[in-house]
Coordinates of C-alpha atoms and ligand atoms in Angstrom, one line a residue:
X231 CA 58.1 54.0 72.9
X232 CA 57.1 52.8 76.4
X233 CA 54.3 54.3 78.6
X234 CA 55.9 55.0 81.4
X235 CA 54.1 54.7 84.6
X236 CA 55.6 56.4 88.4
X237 CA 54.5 54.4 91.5
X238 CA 54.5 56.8 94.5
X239 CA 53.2 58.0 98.0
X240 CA 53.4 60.5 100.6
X241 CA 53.9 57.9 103.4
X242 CA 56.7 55.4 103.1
X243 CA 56.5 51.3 103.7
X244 CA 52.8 51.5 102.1
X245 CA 53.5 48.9 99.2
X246 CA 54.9 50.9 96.2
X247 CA 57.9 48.4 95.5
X248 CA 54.9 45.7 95.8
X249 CA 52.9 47.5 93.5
X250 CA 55.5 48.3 90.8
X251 CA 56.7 45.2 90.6
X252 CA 53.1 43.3 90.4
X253 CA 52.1 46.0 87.9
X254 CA 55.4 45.0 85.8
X255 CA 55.2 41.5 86.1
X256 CA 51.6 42.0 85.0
X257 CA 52.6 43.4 81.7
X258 CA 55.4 41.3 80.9
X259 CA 52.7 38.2 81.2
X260 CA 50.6 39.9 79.0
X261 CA 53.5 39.7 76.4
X262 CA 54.6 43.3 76.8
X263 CA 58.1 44.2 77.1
X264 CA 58.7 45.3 80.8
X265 CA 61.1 47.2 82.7
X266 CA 61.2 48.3 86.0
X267 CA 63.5 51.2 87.4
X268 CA 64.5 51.1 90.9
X269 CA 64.3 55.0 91.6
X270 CA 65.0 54.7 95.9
X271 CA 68.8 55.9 94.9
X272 CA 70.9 54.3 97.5
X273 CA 68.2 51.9 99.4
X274 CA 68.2 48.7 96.8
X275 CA 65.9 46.0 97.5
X276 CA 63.6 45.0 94.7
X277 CA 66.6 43.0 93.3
X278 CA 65.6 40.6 96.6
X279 CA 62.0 41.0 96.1
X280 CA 62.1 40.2 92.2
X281 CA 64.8 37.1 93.2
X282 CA 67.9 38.7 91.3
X283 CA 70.0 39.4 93.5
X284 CA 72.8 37.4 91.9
X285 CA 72.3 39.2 89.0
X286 CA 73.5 42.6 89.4
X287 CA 76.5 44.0 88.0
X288 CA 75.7 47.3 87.4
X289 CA 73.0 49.7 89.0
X290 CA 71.5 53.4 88.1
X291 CA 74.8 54.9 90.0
X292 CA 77.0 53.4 87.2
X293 CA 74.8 54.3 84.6
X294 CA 74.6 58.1 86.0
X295 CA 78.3 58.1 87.1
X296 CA 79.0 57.1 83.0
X297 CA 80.7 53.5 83.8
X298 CA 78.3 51.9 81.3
X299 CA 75.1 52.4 79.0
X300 CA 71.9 52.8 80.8
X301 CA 70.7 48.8 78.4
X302 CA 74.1 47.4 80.2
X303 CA 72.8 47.7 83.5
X304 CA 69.5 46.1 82.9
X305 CA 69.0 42.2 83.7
X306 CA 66.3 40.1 82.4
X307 CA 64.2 38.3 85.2
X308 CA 64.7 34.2 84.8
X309 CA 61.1 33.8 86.1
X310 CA 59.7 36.1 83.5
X311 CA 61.9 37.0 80.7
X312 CA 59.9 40.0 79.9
X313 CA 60.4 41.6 82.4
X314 CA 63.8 43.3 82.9
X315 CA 64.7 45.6 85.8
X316 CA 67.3 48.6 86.5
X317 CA 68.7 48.1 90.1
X318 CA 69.3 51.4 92.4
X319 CA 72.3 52.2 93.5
X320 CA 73.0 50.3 97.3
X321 CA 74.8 53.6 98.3
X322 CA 73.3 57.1 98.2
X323 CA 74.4 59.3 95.2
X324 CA 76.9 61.9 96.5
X325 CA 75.2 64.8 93.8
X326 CA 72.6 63.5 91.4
X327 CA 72.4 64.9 88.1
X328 CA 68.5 65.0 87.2
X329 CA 68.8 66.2 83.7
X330 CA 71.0 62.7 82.7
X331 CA 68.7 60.7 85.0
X332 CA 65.8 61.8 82.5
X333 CA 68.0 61.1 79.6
X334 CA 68.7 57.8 80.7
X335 CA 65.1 56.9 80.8
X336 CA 64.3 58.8 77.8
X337 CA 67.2 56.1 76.3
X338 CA 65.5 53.2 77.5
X339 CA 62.2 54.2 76.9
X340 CA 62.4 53.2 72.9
X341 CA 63.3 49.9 74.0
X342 CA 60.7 49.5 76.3
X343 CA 56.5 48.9 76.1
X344 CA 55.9 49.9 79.5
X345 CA 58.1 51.2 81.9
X346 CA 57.7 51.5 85.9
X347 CA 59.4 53.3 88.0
X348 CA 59.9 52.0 91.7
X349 CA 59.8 56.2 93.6
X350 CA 60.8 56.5 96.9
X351 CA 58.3 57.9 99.3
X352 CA 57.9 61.1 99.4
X353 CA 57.6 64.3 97.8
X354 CA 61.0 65.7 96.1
X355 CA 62.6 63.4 93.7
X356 CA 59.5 61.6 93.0
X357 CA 57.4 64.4 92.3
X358 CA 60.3 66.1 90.1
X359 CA 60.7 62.3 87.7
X360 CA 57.0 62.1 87.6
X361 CA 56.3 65.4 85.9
X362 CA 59.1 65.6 83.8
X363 CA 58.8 61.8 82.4
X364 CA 55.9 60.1 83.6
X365 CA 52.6 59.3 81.0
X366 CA 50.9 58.5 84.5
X367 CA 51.8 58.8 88.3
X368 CA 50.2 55.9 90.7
X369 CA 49.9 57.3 94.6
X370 CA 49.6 54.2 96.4
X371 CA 47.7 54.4 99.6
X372 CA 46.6 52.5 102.7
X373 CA 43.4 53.3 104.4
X374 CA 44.9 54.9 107.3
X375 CA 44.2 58.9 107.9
X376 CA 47.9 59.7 108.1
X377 CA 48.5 58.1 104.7
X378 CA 45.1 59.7 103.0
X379 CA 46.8 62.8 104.3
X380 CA 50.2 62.4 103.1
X381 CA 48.3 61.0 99.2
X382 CA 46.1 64.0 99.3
X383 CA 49.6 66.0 99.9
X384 CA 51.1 64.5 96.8
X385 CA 48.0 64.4 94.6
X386 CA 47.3 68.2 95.6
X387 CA 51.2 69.0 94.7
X388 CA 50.9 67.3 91.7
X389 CA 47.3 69.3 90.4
X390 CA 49.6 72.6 91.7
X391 CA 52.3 71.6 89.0
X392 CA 49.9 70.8 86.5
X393 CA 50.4 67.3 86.3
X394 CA 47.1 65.9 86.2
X395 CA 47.8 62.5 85.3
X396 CA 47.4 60.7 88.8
X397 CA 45.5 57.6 90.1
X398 CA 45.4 56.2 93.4
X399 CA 45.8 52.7 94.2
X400 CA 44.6 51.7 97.8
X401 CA 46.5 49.2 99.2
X402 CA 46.2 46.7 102.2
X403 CA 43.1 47.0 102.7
X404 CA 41.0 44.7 105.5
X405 CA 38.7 43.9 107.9
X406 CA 40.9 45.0 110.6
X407 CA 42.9 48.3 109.3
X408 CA 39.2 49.6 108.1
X409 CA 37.8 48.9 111.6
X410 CA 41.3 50.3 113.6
X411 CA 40.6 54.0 111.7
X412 CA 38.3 56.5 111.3
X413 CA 37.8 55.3 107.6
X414 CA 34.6 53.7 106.8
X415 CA 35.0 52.3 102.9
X416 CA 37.1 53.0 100.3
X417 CA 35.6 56.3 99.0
X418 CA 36.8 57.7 102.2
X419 CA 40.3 56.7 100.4
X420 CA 39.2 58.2 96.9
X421 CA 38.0 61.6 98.5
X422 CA 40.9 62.0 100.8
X423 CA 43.5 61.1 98.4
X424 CA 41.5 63.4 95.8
X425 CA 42.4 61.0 92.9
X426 CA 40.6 59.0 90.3
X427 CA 40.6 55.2 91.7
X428 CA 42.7 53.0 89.4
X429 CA 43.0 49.7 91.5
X430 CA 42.4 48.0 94.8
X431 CA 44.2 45.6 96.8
X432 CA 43.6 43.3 99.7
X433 CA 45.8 42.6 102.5
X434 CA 48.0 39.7 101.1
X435 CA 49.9 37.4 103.4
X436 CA 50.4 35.2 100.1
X437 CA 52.1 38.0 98.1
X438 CA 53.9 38.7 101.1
X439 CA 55.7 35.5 101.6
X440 CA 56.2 35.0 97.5
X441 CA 57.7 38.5 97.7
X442 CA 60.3 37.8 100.4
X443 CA 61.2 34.9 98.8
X444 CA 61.9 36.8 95.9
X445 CA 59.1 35.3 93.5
X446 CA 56.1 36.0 91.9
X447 CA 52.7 34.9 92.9
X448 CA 51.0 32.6 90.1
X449 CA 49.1 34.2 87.4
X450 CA 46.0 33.0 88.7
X451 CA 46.0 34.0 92.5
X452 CA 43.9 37.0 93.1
X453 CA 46.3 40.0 93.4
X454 CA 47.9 39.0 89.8
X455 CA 44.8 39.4 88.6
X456 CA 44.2 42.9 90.8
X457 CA 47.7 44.0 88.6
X458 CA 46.4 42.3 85.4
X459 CA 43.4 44.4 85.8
X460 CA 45.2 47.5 86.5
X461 CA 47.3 47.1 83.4
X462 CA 44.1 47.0 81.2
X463 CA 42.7 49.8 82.5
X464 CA 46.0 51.8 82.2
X465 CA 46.1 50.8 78.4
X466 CA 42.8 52.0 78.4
X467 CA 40.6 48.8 78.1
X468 CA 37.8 47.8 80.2
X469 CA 38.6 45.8 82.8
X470 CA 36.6 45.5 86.1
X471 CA 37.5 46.2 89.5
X472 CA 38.6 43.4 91.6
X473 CA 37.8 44.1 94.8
X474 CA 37.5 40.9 97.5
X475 CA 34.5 41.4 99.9
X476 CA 35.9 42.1 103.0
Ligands
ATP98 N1 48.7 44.0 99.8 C1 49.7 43.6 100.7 N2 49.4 42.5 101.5 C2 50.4 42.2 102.4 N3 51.6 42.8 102.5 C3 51.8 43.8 101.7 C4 50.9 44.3 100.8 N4 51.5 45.4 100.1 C5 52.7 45.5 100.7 N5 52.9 44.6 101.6 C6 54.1 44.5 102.5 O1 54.4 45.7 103.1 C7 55.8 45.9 103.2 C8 56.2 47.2 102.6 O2 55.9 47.1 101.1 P1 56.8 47.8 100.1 O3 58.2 47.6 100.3 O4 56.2 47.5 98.7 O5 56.5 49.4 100.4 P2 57.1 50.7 99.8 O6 56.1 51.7 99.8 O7 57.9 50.4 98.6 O8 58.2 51.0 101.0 P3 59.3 52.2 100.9 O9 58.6 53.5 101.1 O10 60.2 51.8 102.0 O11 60.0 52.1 99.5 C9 56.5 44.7 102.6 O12 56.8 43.8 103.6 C10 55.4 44.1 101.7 O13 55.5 42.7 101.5
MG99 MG1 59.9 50.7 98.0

């Protein structure tokens, strides 16, 4: 049965696809059978960032509008065959039915060691899938106050719903977007957010390009190893902090 792990935020653009899809590739290195679900229902575009574009035949919307099995829309990435991804629909879903979208991922999830699922930002459908079938719910966040806010608005939402299971994973994090806000270091993140710290990553220009090219950095560059570390700690091993001195 796969853990299964919900990558959100309050804020939108502030590296959830990025982070669900370094978290996943992570795992699926580490030998562990992978999956990603695209959950941003009607905006697809991890099947460009994970280069399978060419690929997709079916998405979530045929799966929930019962025009195949939820294993018939999944592809396996030719990069890293571990890792196998469910594409969102590219058009909203007119009315979508939330009990069969957790029954779908209750389906794949004995097929699965770990699967992520790629939330749009936000509070409503996110929050909803992470409680109901989520071990673990990431909040991504940037060191900006507006983001911190919008975290601490999810992580608070989350406590109120008693789902307790939430980490935040800081994001982007430099030189210069320290210095442009009112933050001074990353506990500023921690105690705004209001969540336990489960991973830290460095503004990335690398993991940029590779990711709008549609591949994955190398194993050993240093935010595949941020993600390898992540996925330890989520499995529960020890597995240090990377963090880059600024
Ligand atoms: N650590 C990083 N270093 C450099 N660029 C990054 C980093 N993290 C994310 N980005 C870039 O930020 C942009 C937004 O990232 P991404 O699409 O992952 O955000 P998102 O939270 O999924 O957005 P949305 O809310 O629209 O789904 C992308 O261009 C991505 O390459
Ligand atoms: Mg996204």
């Amino acid at each position: 049965m796969a853990k299964i792990i919900s990558i959100t935020s309050g804020k939108g653009g502030v590296g959830k696809s990025t982070v669900a899809v370094g978290l996943a590739a992570a795992y699926a290195r580490r030998g562990k059978k992978a999956l990603i679900i695209e959950m941003d229902l009607g905006l697809r575009g991890l099947d460009l960032m994970l280069g399978m574009e060419n690929q997709i035949v079916y998405d979530l919307g045929d799966v929930l509008a019962d025009r195949c099995k939820p294993q018939d829309a999944v592809a396996i990435s030719e990069q890293l065959p571990a890792l196998s991804y469910l594409a969102a629909p590219s058009r909203p879903v007119a009315q979508l039915d939330f009990e069969k979208l957790l029954h779908c991922i209750g389906l794949l999830k004995r097929q699965y060691d770990i699967i992520v699922l790629d939330m749009p930002a936000g509070l409503g459908l996110s929050m909803a899938v992470s409680q109901r079938a989520a071990d673990l719910a990431l909040i991504v966040a940037t060191p900006d106050p507006v983001c911190i806010r919008d975290g601490a608005k999810v992580a608070s939402m989350m406590e109120e719903e008693g789902f307790r299971q939430y980490r935040v994973f800081i994001n982007r994090v430099s030189r210069t977007a320290i210095k442009k806000s009112s933050i001074h270091d990353l506990d500023d993140v921690i105690d705004g957010v209001g969540a336990p710290l489960i991973g830290v990553l460095t503004e990335d220009i690398d993991l940029q390009n590779a990711q709008s090219k549609g591949r994955f950095l190398p194993e050993s560059e240093r935010s595949s190893m941020v993600f390898a570390a992540v996925s330890r700690r989520l499995d529960g091993e020890y597995a240090p902090l990377i963090i880059t001195r600024l």
